[in-house]
JSON list of C-alpha atoms in Angstrom, two decimals:
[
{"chain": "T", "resi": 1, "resn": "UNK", "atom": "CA", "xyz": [-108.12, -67.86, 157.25]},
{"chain": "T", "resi": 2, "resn": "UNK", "atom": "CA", "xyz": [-109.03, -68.23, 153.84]},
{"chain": "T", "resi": 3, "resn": "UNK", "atom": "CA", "xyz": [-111.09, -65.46, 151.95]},
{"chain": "T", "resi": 4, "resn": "UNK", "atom": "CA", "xyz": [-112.88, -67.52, 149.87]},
{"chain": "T", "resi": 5, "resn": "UNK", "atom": "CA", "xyz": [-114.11, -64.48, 147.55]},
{"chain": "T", "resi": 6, "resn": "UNK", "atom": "CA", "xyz": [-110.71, -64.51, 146.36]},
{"chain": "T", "resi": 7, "resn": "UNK", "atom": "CA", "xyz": [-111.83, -67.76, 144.07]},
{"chain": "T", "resi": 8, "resn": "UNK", "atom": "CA", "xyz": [-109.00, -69.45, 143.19]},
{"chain": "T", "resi": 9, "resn": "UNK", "atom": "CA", "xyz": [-110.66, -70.94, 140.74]},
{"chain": "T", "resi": 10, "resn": "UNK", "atom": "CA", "xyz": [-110.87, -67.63, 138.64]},
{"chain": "T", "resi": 11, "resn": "UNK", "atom": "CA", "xyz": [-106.97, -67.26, 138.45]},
{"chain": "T", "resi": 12, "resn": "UNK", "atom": "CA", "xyz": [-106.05, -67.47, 134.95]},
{"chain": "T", "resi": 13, "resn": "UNK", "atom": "CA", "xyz": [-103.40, -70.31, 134.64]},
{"chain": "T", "resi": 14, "resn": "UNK", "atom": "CA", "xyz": [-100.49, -70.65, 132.09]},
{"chain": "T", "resi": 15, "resn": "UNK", "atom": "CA", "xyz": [-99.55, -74.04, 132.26]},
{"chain": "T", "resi": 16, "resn": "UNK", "atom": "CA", "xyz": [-101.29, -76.57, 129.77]},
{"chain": "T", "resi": 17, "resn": "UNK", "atom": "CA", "xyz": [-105.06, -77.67, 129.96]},
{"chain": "T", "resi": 18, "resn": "UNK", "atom": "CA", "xyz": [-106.18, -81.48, 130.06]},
{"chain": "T", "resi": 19, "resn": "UNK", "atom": "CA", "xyz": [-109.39, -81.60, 128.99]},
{"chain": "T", "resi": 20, "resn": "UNK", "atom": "CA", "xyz": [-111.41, -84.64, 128.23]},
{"chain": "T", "resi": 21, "resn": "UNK", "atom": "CA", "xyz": [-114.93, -85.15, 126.42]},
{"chain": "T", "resi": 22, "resn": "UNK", "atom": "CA", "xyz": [-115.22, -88.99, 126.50]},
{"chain": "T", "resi": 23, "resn": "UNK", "atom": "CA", "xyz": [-115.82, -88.43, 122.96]},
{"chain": "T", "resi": 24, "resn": "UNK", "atom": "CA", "xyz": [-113.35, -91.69, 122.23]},
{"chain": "T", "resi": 25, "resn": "UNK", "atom": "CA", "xyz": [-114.49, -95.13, 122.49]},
{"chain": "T", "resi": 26, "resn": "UNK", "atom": "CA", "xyz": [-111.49, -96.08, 124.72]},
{"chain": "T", "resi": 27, "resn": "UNK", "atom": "CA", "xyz": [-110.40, -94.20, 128.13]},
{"chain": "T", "resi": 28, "resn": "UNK", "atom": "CA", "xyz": [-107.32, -92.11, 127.80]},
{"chain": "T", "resi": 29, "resn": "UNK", "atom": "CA", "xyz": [-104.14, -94.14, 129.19]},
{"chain": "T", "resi": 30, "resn": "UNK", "atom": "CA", "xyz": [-103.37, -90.99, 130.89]},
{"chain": "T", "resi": 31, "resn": "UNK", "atom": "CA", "xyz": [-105.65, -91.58, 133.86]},
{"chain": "T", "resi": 32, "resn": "UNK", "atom": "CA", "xyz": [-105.10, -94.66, 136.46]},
{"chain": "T", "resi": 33, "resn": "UNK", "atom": "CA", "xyz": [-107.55, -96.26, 139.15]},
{"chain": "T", "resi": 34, "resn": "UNK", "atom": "CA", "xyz": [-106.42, -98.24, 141.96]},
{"chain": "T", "resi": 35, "resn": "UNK", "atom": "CA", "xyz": [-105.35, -102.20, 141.92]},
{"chain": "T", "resi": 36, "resn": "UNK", "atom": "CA", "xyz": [-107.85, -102.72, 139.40]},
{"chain": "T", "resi": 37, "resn": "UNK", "atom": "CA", "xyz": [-108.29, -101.91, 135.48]},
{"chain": "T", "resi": 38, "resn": "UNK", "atom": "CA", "xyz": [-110.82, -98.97, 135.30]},
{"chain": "T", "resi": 39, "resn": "UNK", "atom": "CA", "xyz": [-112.63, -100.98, 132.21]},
{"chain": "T", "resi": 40, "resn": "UNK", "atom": "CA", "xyz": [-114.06, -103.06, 134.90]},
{"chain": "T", "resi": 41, "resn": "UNK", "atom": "CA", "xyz": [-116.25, -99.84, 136.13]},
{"chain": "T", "resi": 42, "resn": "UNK", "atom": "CA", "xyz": [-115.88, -96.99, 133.25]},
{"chain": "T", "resi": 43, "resn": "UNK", "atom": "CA", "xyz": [-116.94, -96.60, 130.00]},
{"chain": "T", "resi": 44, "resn": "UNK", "atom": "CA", "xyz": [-117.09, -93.54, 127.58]},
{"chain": "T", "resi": 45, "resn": "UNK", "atom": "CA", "xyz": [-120.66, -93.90, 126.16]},
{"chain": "T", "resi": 46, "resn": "UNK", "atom": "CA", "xyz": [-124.11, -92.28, 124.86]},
{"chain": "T", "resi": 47, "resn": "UNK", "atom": "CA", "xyz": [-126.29, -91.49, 127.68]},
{"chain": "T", "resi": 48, "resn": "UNK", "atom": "CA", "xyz": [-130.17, -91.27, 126.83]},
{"chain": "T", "resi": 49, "resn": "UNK", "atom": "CA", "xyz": [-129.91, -87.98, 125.69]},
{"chain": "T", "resi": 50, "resn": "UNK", "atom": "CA", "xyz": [-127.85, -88.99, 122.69]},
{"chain": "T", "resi": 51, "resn": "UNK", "atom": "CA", "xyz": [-124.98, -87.16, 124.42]},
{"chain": "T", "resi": 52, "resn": "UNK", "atom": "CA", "xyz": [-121.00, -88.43, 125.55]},
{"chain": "T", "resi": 53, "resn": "UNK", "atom": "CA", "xyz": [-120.15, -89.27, 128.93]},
{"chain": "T", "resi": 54, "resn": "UNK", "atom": "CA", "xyz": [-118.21, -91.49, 130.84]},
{"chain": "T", "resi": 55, "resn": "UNK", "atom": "CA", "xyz": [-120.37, -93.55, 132.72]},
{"chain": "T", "resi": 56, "resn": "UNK", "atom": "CA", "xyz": [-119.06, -95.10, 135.92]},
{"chain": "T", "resi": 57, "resn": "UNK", "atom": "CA", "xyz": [-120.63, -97.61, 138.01]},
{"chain": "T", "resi": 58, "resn": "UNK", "atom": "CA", "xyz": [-120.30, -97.33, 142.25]},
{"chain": "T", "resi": 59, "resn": "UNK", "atom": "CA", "xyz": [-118.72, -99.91, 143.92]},
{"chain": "T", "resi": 60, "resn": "UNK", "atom": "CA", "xyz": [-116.69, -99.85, 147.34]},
{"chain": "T", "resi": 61, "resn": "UNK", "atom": "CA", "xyz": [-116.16, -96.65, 149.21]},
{"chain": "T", "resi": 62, "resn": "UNK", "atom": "CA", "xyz": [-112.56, -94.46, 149.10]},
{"chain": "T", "resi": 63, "resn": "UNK", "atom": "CA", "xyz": [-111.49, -96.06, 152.29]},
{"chain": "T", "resi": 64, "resn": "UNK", "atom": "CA", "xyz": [-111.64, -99.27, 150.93]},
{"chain": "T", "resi": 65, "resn": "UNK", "atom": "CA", "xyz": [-108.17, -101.49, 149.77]},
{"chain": "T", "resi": 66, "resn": "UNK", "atom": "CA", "xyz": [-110.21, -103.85, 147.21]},
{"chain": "T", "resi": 67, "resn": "UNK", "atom": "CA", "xyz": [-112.94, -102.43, 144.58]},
{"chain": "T", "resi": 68, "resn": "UNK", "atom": "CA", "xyz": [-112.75, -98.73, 144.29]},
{"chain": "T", "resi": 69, "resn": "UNK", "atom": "CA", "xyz": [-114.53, -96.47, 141.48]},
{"chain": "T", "resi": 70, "resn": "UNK", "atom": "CA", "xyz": [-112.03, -93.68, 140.89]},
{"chain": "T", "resi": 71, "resn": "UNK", "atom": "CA", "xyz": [-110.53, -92.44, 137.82]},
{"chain": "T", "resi": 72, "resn": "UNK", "atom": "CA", "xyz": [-107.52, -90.21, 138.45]},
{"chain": "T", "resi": 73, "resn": "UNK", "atom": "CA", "xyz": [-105.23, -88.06, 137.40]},
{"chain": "T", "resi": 74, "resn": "UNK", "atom": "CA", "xyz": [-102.04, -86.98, 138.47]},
{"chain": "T", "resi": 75, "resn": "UNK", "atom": "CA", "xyz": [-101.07, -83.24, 139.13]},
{"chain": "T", "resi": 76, "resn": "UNK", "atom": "CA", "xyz": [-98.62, -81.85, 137.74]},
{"chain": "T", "resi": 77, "resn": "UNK", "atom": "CA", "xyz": [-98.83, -78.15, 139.39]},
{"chain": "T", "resi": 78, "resn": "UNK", "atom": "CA", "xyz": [-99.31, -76.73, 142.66]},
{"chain": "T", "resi": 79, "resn": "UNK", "atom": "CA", "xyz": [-101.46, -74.26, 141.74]},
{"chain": "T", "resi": 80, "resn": "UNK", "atom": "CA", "xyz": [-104.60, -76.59, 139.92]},
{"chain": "T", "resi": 81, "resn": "UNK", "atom": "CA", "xyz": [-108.07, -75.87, 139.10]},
{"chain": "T", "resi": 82, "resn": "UNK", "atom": "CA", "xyz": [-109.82, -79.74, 138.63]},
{"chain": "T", "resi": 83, "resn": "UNK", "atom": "CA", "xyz": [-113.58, -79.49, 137.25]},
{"chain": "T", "resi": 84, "resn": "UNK", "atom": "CA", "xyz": [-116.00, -81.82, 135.99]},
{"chain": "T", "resi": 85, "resn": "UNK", "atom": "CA", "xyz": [-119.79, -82.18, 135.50]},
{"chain": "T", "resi": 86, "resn": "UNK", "atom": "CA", "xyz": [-121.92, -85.23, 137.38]},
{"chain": "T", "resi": 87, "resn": "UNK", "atom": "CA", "xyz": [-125.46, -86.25, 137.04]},
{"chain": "T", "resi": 88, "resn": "UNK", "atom": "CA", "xyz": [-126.35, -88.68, 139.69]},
{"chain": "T", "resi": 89, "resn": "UNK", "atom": "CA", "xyz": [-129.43, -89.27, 141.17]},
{"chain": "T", "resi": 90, "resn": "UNK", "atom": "CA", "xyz": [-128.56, -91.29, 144.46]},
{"chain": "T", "resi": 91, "resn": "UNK", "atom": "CA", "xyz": [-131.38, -93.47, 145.98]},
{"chain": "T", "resi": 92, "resn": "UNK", "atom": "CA", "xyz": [-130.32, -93.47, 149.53]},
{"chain": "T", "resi": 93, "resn": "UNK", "atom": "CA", "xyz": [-127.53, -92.22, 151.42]},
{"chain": "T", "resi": 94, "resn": "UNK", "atom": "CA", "xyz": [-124.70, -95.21, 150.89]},
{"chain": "T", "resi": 95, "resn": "UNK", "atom": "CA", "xyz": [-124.33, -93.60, 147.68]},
{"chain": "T", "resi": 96, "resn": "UNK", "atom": "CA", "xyz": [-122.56, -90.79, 145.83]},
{"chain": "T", "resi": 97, "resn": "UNK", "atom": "CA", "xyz": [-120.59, -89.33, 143.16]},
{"chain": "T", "resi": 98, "resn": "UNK", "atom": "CA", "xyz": [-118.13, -86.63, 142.33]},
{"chain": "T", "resi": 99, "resn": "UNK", "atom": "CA", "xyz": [-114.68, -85.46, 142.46]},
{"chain": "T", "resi": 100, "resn": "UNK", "atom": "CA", "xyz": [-111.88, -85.97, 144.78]},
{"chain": "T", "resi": 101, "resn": "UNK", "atom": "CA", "xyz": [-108.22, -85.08, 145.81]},
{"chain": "T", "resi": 102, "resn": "UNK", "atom": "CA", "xyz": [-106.80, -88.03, 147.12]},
{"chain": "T", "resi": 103, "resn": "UNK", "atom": "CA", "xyz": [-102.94, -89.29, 148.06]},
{"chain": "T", "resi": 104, "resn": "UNK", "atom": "CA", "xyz": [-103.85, -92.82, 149.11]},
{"chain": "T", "resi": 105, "resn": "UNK", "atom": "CA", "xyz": [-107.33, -94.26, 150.19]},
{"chain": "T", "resi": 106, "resn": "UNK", "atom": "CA", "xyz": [-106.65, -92.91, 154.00]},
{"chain": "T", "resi": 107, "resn": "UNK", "atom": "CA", "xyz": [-105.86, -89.55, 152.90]},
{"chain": "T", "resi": 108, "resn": "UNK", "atom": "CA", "xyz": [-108.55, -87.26, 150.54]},
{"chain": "T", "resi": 109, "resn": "UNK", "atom": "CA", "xyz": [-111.21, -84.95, 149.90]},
{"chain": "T", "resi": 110, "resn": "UNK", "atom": "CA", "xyz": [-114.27, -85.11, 148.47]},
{"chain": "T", "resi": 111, "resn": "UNK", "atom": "CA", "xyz": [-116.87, -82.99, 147.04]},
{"chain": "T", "resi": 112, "resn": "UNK", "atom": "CA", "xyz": [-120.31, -84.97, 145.83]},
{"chain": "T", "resi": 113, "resn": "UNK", "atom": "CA", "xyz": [-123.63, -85.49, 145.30]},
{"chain": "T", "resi": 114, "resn": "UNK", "atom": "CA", "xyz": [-125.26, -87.60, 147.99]},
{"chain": "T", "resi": 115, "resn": "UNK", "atom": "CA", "xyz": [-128.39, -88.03, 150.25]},
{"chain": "T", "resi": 116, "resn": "UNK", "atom": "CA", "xyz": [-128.82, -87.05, 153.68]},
{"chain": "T", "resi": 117, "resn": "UNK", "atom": "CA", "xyz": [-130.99, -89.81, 155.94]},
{"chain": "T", "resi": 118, "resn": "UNK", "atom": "CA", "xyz": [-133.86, -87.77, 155.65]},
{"chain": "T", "resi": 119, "resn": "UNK", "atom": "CA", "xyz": [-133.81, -88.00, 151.64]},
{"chain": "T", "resi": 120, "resn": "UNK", "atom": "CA", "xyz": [-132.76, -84.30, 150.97]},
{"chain": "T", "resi": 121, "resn": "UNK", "atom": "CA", "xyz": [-130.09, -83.95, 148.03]},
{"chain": "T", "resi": 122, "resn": "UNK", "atom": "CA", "xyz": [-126.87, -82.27, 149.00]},
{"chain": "T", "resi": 123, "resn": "UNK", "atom": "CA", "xyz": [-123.84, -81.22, 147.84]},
{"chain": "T", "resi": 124, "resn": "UNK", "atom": "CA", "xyz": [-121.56, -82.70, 150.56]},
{"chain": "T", "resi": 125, "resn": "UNK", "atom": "CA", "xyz": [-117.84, -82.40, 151.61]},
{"chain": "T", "resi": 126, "resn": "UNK", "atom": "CA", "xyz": [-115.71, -84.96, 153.04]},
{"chain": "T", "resi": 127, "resn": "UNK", "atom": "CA", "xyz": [-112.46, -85.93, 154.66]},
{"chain": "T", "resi": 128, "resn": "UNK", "atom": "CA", "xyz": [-110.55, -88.55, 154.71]},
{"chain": "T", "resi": 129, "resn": "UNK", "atom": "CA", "xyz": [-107.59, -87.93, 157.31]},
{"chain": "T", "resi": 130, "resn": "UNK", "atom": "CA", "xyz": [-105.83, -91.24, 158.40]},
{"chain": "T", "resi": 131, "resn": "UNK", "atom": "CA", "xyz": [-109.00, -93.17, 157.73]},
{"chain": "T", "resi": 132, "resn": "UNK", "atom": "CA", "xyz": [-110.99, -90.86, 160.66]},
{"chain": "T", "resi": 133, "resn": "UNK", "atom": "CA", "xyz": [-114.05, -89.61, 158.27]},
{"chain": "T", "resi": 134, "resn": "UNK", "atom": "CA", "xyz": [-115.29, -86.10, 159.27]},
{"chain": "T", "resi": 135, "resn": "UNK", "atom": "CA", "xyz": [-118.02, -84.24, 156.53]},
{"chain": "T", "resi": 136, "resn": "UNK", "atom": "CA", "xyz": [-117.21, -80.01, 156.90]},
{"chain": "T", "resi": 137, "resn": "UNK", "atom": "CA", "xyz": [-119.82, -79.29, 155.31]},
{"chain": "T", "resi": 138, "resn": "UNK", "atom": "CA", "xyz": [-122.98, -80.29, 153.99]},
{"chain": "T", "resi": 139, "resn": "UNK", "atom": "CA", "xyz": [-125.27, -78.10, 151.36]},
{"chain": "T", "resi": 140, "resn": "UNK", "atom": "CA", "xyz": [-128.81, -78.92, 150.82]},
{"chain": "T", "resi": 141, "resn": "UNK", "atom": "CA", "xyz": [-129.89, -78.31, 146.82]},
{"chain": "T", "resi": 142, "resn": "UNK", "atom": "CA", "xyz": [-132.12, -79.16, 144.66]},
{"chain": "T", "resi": 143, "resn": "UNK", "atom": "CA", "xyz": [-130.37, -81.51, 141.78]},
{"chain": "T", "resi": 144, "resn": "UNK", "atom": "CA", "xyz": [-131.00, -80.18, 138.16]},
{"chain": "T", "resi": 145, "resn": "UNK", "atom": "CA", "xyz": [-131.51, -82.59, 135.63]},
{"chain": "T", "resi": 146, "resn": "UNK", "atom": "CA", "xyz": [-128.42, -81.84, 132.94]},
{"chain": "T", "resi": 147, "resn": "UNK", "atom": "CA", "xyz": [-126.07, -82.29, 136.59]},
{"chain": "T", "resi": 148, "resn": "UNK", "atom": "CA", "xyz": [-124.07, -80.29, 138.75]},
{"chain": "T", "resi": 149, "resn": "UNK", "atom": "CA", "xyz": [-120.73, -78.83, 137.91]},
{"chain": "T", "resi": 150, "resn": "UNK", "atom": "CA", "xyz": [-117.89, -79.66, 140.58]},
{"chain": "T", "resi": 151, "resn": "UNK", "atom": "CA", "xyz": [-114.26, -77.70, 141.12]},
{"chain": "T", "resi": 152, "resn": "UNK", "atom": "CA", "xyz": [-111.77, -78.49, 143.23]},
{"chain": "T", "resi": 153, "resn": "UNK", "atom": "CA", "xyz": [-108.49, -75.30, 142.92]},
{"chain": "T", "resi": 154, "resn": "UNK", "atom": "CA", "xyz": [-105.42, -74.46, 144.81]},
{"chain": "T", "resi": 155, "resn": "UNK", "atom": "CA", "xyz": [-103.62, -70.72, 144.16]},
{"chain": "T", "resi": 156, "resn": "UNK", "atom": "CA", "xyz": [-100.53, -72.20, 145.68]},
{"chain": "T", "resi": 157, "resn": "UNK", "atom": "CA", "xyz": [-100.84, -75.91, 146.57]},
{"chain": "T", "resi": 158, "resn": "UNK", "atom": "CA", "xyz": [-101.58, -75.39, 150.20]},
{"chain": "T", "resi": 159, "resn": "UNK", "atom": "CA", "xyz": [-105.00, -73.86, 150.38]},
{"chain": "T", "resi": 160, "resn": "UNK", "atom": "CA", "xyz": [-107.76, -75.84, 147.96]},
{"chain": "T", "resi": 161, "resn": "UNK", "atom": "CA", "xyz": [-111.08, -74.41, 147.42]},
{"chain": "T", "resi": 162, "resn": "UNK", "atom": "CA", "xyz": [-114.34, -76.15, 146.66]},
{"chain": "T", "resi": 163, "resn": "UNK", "atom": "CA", "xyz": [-117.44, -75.55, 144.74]},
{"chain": "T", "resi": 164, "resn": "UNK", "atom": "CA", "xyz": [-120.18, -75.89, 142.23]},
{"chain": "T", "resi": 165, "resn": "UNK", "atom": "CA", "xyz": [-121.79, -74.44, 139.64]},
{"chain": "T", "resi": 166, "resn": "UNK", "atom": "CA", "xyz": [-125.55, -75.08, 139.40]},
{"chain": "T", "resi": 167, "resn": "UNK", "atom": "CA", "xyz": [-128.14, -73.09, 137.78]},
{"chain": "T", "resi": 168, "resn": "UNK", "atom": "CA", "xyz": [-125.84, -70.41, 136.56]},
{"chain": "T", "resi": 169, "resn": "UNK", "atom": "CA", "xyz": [-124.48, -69.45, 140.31]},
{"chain": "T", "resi": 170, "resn": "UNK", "atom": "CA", "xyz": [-121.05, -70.42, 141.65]},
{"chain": "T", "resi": 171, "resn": "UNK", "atom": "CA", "xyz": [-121.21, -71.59, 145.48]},
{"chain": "T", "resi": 172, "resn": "UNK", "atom": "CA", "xyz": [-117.99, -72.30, 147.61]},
{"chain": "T", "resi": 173, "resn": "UNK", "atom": "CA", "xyz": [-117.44, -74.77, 150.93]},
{"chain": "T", "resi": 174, "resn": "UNK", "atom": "CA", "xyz": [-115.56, -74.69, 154.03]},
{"chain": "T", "resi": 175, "resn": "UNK", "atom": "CA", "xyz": [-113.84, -71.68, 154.78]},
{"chain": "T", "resi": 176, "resn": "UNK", "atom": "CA", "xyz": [-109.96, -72.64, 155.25]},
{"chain": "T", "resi": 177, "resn": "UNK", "atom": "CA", "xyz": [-109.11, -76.29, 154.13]},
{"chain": "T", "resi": 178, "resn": "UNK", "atom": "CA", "xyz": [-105.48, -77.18, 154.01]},
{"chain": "T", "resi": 179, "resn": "UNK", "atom": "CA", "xyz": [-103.33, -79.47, 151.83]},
{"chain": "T", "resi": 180, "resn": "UNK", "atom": "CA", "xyz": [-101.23, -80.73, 154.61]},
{"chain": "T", "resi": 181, "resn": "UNK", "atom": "CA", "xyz": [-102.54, -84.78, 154.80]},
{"chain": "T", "resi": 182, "resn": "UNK", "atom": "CA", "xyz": [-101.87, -84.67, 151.20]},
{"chain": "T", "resi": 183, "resn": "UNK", "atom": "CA", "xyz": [-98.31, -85.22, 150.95]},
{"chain": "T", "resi": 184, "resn": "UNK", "atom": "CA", "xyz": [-95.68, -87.31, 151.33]},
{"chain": "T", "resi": 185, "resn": "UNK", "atom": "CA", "xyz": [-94.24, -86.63, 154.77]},
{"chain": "T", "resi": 186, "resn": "UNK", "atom": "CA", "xyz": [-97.92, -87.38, 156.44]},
{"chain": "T", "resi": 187, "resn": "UNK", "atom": "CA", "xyz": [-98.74, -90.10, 154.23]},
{"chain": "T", "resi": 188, "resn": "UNK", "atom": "CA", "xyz": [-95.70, -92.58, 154.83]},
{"chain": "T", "resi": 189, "resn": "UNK", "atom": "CA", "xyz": [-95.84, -92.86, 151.45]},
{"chain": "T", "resi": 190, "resn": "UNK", "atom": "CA", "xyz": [-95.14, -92.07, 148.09]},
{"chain": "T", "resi": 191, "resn": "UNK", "atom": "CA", "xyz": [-98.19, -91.77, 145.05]},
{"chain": "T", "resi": 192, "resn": "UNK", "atom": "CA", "xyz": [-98.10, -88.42, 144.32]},
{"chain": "T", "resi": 193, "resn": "UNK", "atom": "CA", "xyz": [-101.90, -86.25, 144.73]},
{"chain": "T", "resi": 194, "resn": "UNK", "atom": "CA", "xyz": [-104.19, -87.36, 142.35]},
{"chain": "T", "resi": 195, "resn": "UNK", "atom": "CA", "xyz": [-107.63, -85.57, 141.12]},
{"chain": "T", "resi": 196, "resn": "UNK", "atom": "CA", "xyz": [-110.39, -87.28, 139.99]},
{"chain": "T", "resi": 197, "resn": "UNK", "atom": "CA", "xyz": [-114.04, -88.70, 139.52]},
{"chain": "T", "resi": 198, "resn": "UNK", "atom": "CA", "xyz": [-115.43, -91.02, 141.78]},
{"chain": "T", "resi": 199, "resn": "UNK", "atom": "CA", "xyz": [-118.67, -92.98, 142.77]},
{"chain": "T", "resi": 200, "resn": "UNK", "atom": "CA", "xyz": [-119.32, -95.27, 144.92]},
{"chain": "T", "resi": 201, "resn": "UNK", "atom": "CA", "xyz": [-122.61, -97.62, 145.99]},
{"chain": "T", "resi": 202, "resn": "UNK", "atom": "CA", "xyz": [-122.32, -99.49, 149.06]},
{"chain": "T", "resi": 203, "resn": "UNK", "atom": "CA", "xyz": [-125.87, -101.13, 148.83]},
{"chain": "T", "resi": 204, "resn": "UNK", "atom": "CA", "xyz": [-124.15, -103.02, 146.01]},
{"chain": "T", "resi": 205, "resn": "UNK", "atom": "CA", "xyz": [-126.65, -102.48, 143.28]},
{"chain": "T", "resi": 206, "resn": "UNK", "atom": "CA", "xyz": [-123.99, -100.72, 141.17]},
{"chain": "T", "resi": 207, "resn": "UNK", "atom": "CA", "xyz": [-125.80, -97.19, 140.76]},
{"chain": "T", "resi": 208, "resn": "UNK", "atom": "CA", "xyz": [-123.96, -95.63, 138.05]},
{"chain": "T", "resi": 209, "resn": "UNK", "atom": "CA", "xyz": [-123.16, -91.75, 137.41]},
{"chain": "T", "resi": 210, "resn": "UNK", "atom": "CA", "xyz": [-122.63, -90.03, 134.32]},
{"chain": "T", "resi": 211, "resn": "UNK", "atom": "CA", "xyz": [-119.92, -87.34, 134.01]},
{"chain": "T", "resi": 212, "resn": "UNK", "atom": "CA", "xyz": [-120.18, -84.96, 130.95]},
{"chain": "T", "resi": 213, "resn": "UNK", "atom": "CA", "xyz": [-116.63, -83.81, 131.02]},
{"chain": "T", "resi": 214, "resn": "UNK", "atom": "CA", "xyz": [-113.33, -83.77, 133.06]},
{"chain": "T", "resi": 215, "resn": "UNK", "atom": "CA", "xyz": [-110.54, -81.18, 133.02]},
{"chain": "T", "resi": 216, "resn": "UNK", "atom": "CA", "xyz": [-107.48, -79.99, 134.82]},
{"chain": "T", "resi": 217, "resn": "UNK", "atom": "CA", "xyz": [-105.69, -76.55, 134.54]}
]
């Protein structure tokens, strides 16, 4: 078992920090999206605030082989901390937005925003193992209006811990989650991990979420 007090987030890292502020007009080449160019479905921008973000608009879920919303980056480490701050406010539940650890569109992770049937705004977690979709945990919240800071960390690249920051607090999920349907041996495969930010809108009305930042440590 993991003790999640132990916050691998809080390790202090020596390895170089990617950090981006959308503050260019173009995407950084460093990222990548799957079989389609990310300008279709990103773009760095001024929200209504006056402020930069990279906007991205929803399309198909994870699972899906065609018309995926996910901007990714590759790590380079085992031990990672991945962070980035969301505001979405989802309509009904066939949408949501946030970051994920993903080796191919059968195999991820996912922590979001979403909307449980009822209406009630969540922070939610979800797998993705072989394609069979399972949700460990879900976290009922109240959304604050600047958005909702998102982390996804490993100590040693076979443990990962996730969380959020919101209203000055940092809250962890699931207790012991494992990076074993992340690699190459389970997968059949090889494309390497990937981090990164993700909606997706599968009442097709392109709801878009706004992400303030992105980094990787």
């Amino acid at each position: 078992d993991i003790d999640i007090n132990a916050a691998p987030c809080n390790i202090k890292r020596t390895h170089k920090v990617f950090k981006d502020d959308f503050a260019k007009d173009s995407i950084d080449p460093v990222y990548s999206s799957p079989r389609t160019d990310y300008a279709g479905f990103a773009k760095p921008m001024f929200n209504e605030k006056d402020r930069r973000v990279l906007r991205i608009t929803g399309r198909e879920s994870l699972n899906s082989f065609f018309d995926v919303s996910l901007l990714s980056y590759r790590l380079r480490e085992h031990g990672f901390l991945a962070k980035t701050k969301v505001s979405f406010r989802p309509e009904c539940e066939h949408q949501t937005a946030g970051l994920c650890i993903i080796y191919d569109a059968l195999d991820f992770y996912l922590i979001s925003i979403a909307l449980s049937p009822d209406g009630k705004e969540l922070i939610r977690l979800t797998k993705s193992d072989k394609g069979v979709i399972s949700m460990p945990e879900s976290r009922s919240i109240r959304l604050p209006e600047d958005g909702v800071e998102l982390f996804i960390s490993s100590e040693d690249g076979i443990r990962l811990c996730f969380g959020y920051d919101i209203e000055g607090r940092t809250e962890y999920m699931a207790e012991s989650v494992l990076t074993s349907i992340l690699n190459d041996e389970y997968c059949r495969g090889f494309t390497g991990t990937q981090v990164g930010m993700y909606v997706h809108d599968l009442t097709g009305s392109g709801a878009c979420a706004d992400f303030s930042y992105f980094m990787v440590e």
